[in-house]
Tab-separated table of C-alpha atoms and ligand atoms in Angstrom:
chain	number	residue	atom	x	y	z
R	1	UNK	CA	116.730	84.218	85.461
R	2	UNK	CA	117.330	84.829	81.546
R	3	UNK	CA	115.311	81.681	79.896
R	4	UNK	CA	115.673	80.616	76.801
R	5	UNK	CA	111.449	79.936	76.301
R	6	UNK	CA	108.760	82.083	75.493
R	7	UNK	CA	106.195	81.395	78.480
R	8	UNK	CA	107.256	82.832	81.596
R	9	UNK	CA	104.682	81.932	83.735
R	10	UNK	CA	103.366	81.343	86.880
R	11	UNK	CA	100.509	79.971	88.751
R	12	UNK	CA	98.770	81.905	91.434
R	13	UNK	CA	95.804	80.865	93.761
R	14	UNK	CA	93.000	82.734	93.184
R	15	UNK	CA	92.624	85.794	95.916
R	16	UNK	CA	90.010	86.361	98.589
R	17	UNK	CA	87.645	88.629	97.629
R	18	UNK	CA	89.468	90.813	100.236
R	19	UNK	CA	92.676	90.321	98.204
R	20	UNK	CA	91.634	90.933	94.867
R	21	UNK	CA	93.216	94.387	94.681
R	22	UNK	CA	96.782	93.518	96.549
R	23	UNK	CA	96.935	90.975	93.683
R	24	UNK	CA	95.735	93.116	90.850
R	25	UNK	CA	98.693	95.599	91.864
R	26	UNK	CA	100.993	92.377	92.268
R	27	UNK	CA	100.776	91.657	88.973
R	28	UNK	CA	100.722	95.671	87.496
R	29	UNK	CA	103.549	96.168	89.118
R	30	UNK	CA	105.667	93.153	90.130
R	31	UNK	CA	105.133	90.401	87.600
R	32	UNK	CA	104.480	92.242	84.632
R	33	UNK	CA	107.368	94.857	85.017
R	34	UNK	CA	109.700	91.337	85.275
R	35	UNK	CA	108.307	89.305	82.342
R	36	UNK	CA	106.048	87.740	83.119
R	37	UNK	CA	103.357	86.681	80.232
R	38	UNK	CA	100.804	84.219	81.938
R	39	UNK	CA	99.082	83.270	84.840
R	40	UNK	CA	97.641	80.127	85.579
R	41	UNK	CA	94.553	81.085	88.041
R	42	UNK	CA	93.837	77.996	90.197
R	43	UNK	CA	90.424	79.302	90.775
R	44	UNK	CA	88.935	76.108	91.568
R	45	UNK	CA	85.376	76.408	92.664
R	46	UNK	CA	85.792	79.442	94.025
R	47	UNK	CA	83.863	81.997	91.462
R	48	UNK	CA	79.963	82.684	91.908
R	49	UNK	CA	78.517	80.636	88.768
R	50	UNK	CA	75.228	81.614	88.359
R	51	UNK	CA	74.301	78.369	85.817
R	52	UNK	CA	75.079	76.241	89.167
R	53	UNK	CA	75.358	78.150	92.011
R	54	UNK	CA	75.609	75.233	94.021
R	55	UNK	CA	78.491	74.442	93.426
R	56	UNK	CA	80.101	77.722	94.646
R	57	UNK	CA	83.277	77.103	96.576
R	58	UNK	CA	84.604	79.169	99.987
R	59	UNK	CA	84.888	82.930	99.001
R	60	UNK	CA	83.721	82.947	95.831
R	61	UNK	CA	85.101	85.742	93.272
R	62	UNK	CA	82.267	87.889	91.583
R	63	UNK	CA	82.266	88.694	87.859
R	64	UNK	CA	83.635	92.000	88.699
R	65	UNK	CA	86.777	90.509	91.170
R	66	UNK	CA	87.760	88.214	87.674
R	67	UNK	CA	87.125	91.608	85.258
R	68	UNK	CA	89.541	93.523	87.368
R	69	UNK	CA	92.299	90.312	87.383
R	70	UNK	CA	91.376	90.046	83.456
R	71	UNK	CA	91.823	93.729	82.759
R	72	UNK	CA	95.345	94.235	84.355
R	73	UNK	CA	96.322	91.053	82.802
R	74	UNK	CA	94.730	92.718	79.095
R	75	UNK	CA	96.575	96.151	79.618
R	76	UNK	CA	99.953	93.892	80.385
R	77	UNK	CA	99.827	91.443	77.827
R	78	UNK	CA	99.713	88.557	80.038
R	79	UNK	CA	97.749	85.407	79.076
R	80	UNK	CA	95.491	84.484	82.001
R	81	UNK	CA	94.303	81.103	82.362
R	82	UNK	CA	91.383	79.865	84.669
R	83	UNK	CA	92.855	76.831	86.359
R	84	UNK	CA	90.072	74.439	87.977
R	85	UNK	CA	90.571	70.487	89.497
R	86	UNK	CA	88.654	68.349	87.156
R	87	UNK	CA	89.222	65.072	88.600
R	88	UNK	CA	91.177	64.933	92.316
R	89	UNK	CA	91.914	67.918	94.858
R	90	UNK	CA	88.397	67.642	95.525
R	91	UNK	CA	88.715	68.229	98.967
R	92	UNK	CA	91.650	70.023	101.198
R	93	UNK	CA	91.706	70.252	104.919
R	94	UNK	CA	91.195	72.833	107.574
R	95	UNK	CA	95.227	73.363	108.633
R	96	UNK	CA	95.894	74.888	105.355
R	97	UNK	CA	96.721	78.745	103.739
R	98	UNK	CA	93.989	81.075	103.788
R	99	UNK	CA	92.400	80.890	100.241
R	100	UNK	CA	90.349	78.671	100.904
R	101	UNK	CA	90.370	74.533	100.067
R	102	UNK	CA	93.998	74.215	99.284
R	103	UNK	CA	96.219	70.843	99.845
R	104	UNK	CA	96.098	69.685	103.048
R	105	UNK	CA	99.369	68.093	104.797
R	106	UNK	CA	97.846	64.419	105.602
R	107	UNK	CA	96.715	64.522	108.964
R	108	UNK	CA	93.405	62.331	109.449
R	109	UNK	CA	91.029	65.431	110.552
R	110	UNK	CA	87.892	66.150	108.902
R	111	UNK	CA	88.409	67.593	105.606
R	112	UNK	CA	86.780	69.963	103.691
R	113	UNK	CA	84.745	69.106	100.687
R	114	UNK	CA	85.309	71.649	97.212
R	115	UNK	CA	82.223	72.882	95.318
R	116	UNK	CA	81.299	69.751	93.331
R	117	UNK	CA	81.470	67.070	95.412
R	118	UNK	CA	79.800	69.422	98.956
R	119	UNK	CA	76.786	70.241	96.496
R	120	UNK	CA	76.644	66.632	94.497
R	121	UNK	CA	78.621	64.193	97.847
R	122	UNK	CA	77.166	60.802	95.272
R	123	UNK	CA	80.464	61.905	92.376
R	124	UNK	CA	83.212	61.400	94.763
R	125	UNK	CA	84.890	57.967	93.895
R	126	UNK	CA	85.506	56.868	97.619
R	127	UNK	CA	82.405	58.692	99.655
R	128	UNK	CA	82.935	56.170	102.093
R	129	UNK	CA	86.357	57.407	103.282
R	130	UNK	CA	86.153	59.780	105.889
R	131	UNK	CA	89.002	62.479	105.620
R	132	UNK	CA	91.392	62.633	102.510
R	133	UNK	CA	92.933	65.964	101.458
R	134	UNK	CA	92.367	64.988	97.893
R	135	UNK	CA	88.984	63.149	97.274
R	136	UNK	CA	88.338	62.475	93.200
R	137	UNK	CA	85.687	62.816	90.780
R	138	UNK	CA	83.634	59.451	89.666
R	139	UNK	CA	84.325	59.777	85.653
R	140	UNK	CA	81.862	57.388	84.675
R	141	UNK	CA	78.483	59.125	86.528
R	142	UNK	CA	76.688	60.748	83.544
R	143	UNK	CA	76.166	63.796	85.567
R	144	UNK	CA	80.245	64.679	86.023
R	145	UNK	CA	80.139	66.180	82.403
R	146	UNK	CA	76.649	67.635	82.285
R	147	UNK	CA	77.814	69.874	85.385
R	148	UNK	CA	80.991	70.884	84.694
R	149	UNK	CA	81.239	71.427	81.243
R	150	UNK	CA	78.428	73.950	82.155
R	151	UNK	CA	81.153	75.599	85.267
R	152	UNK	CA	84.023	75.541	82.240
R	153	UNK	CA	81.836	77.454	80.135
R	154	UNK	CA	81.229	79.937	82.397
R	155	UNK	CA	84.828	80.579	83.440
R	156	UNK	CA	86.380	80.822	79.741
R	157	UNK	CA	83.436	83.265	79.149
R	158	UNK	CA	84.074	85.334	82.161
R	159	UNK	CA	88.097	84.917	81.940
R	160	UNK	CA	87.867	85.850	78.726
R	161	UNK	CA	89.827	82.787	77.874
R	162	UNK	CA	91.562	80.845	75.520
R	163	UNK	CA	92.913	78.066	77.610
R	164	UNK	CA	91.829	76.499	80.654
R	165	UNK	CA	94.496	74.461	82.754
R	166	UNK	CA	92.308	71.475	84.422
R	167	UNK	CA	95.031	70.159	87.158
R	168	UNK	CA	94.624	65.963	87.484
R	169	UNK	CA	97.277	65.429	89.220
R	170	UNK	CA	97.854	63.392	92.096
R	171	UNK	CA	94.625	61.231	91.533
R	172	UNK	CA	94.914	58.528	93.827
R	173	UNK	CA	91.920	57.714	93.946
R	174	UNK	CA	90.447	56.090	90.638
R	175	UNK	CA	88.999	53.026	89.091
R	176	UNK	CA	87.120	52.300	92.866
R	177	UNK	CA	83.187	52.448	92.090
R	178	UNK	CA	81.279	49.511	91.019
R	179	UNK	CA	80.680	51.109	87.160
R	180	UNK	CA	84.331	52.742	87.072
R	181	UNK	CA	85.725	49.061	88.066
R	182	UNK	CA	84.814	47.703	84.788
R	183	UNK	CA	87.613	50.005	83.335
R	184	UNK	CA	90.874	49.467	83.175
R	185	UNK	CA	92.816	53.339	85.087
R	186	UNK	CA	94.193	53.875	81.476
R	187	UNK	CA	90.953	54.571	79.878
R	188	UNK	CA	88.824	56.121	82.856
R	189	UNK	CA	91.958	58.512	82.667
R	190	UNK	CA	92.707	58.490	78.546
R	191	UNK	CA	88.748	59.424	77.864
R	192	UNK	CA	88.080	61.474	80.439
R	193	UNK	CA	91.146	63.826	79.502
R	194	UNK	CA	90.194	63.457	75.760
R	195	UNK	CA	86.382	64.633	76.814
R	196	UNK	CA	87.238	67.506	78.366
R	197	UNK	CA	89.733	68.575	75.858
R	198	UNK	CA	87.659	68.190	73.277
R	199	UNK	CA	84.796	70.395	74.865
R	200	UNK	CA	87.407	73.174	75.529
R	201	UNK	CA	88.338	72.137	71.721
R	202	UNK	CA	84.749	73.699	70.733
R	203	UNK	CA	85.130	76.397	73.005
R	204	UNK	CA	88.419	77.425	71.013
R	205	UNK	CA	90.257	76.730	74.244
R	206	UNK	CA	93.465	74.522	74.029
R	207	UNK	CA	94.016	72.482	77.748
R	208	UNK	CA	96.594	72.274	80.058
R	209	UNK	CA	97.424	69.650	82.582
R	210	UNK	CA	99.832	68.214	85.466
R	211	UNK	CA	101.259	65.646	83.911
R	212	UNK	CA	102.012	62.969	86.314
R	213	UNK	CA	99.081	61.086	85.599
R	214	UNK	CA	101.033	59.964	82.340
R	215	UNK	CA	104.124	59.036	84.084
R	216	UNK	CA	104.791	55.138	85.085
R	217	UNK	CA	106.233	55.568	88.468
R	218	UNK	CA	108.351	52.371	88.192
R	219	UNK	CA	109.860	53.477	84.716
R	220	UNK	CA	110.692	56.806	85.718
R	221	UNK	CA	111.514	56.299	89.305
R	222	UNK	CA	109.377	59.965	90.139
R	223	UNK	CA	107.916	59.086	93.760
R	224	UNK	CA	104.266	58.371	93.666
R	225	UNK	CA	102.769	61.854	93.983
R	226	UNK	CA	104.841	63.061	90.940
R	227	UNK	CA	104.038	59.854	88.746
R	228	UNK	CA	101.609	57.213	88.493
R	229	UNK	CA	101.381	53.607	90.500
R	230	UNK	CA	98.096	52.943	88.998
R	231	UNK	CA	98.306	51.884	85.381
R	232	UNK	CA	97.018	55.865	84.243
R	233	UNK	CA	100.072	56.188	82.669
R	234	UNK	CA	98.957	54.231	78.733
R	235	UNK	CA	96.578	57.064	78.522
R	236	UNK	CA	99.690	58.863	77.139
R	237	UNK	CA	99.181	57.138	73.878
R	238	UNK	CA	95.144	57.929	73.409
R	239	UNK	CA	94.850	61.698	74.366
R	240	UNK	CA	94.824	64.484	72.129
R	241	UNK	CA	98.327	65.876	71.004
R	242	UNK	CA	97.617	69.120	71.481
R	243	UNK	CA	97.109	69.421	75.145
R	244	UNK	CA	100.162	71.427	77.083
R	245	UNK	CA	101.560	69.249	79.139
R	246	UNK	CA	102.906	71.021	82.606
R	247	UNK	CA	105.700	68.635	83.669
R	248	UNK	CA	105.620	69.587	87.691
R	249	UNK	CA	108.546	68.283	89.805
R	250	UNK	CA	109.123	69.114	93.569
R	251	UNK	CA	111.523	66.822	94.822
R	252	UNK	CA	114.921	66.517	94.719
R	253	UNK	CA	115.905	63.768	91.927
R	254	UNK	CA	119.285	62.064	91.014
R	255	UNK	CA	119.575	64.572	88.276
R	256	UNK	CA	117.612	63.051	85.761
R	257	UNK	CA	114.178	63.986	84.394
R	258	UNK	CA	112.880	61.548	82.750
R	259	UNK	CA	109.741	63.048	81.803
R	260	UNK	CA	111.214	65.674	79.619
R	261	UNK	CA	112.635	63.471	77.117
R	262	UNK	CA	109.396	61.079	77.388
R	263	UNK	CA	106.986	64.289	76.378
R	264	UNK	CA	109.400	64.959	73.465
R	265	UNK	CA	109.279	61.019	72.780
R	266	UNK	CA	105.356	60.970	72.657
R	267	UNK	CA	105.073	64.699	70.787
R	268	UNK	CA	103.664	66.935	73.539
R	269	UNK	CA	104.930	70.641	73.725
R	270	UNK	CA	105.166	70.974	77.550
R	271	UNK	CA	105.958	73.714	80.233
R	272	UNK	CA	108.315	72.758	83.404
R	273	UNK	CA	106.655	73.454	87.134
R	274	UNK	CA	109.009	74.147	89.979
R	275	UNK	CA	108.352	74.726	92.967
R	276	UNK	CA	110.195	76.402	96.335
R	277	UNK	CA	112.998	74.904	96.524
R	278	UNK	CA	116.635	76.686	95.177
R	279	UNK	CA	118.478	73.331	94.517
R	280	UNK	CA	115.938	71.441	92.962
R	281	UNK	CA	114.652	74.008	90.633
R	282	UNK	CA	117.871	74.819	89.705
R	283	UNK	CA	118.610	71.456	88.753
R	284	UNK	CA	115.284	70.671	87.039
R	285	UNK	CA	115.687	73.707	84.725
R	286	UNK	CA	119.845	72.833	83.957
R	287	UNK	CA	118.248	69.641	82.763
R	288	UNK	CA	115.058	71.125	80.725
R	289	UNK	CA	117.596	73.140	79.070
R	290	UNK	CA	120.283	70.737	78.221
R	291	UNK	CA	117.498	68.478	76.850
R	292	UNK	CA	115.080	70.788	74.906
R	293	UNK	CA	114.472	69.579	71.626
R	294	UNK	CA	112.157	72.408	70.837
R	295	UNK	CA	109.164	71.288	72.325
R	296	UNK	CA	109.189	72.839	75.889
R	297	UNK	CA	107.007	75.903	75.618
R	298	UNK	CA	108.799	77.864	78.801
R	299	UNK	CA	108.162	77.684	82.734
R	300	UNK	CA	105.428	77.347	84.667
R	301	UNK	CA	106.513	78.308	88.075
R	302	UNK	CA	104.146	76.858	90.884
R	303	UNK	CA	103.466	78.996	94.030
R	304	UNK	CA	100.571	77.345	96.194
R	305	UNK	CA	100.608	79.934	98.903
R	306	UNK	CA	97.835	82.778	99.114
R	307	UNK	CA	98.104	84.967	96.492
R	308	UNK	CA	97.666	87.708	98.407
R	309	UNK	CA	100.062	86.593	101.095
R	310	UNK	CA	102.276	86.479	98.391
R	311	UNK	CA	101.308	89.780	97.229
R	312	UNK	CA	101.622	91.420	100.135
R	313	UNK	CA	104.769	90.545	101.763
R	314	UNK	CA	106.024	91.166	97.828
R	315	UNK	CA	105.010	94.408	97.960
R	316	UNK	CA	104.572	95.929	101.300
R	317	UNK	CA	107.311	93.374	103.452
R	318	UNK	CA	104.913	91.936	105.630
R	319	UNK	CA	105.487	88.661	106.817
R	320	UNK	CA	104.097	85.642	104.657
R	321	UNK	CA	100.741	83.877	106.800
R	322	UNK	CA	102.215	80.340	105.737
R	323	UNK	CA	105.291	79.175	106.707
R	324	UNK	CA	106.463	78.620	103.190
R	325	UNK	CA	105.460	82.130	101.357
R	326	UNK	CA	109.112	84.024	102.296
R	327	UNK	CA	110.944	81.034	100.313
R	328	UNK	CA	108.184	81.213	97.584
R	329	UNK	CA	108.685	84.905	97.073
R	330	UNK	CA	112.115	84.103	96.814
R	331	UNK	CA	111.792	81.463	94.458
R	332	UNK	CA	109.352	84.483	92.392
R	333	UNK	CA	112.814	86.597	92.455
R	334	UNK	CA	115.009	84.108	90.994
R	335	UNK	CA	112.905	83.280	88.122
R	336	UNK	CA	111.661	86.679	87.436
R	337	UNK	CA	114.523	88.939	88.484
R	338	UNK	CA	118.209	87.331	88.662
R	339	UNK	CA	120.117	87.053	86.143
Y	1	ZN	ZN1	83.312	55.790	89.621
């Protein structure tokens, strides 16, 4: 699809270790060949940190697994971007793709704690509730920031990187704990985000993040997954302007985004995240276009399937594992290839 933004981009899971090399040749020869200029790695837990290796998620990558992503990504030109969950998605549950903790699809089973919260079980907000495919992070326990500034640390150094993308999205779960009660949402959210940033900040790292959190869900009439019901949204007006704001929309709206104009409004640059499906993306990117006033950076295009599934049935035809990876790939095509 010709563009008219700089970043073409995309975000791809991180690949089992078995994977690593299907996706290294994904990107050599699929995604660079067709434009492609940066991946988003959601890497999550999943690399073996040696500062806190307790916090190691499923399949963790090695040093040498992210060198080998880093140097095709070098030789190409493509920016690659560690992508980690640093406040919900803390937990995914056992019916999901093969990479690992990934969203889960709502059904009440057990569900499988991520890194942080398995190793340290007194940070999650609600530890009380038994099975949630997105437990949060506590952001007023003292020990949230010692930890995992220490994990971001390690992951720009080993990515090589100079941006990390730290997800928040879909936090649900917030303001619940005796201490984090005495907040109002707006600020647990507004400083936590302006923490973070500004330890990537002295990293040299600029931050990117969902940005539904900062969307009022009554204003913009976004369902509750792609906006906020729980007064996060002022935090819009106390966080850094620099972060990159990835606008992600799913869903099928009545042709209006209103979050494109609000981002302009408030002075973010941004990036727009599809997703798999033809008509809505389609309609979300007529609309990015026709209201661009300069400050949308380019597309962020989300996949959320193995990225070796993807990989493979890219390159080799075999049948996507997940029942939505054929429709992804597809998606990958019309971005990257159709004019
Ligand atoms: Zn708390």
């Amino acid at each position: 699809m010709k563009l008219p933004w700089k970043t073409k981009g995309i975000v791809l899971t991180a690949p089992l270790t078995e994977e690593v090399d299907n996706v290294v040749k994904f990107i050599d020869e699929y995604l660079a060949p067709n434009g492609c200029n940066t991946i988003a790695l959601q890497i999550r837990y999943r690399y073996q940190f040696k500062k806190h290796p307790e916090c190691m998620g499923y399949d963790p990558l090695s040093e040498a697994d992210v060198k080998k992503l880093v140097a095709v990504c070098k030789k190409n030109g493509i920016r690659l971007i560690p992508k980690m969950n640093l406040h919900g998605h803390q937990s995914g549950l056992p019916n999901t793709p093969t990479d690992g903790i990934l969203h889960g699809h709502h059904e009440k089973i057990n569900d499988i704690r991520d890194g942080l919260l398995r190793a340290y079980p007194d940070l999650d907000e609600q530890p009380d509730e038994p099975a949630y495919y997105s437990r949060s992070i506590c952001l007023t326990n003292p020990l949230v920031k010692i930890i995992l500034f220490d994990l971001i640390d390690e992951l720009l150094e080993v990515f090589e990187a100079d941006a990390m993308h730290i997800g928040c999205d879909e936090v649900l779960n917030i303001g619940l704990c005796p201490e984090c009660k005495k907040y109002s949402n707006a600020k647990l959210f507004g400083d936590w985000v302006t923490a973070v940033h500004d330890h990537l900040a002295s990293r040299g790292a600029r931050m990117l993040i969902w940005g539904d959190r900062f969307l009022n869900s009554a204003k913009t009439g976004y369902q509750e997954y792609e906006s906020s019901a729980n007064g996060t949204d002022p935090a819009i007006d106390t966080v850094p302007k620099d972060i990159l704001i990835c606008d992600w929309h799913y869903e099928k709206t009545p042709t209006v985004y209103p979050s494109v104009d609000i981002y302009h409004e408030k002075g973010f640059e941004m990036l727009i995240s599809p997703w798999r499906v033809r008509a809505n993306t389609d309609q979300f990117i007529k609309y990015a276009i026709e209201h661009d006033k300069g400050h949308i950076a380019g597309i962020l295009l989300t996949t959320w399937c193995g990225s070796g599934d993807l990989a493979r049935h890219m390159l080799y035809g075999e049948s996507g594992k997940w029942l939505h990876t054929e429709e992804i790939a597809r998606m990958v095509r019309h971005i990257f290839e159709e004019e």
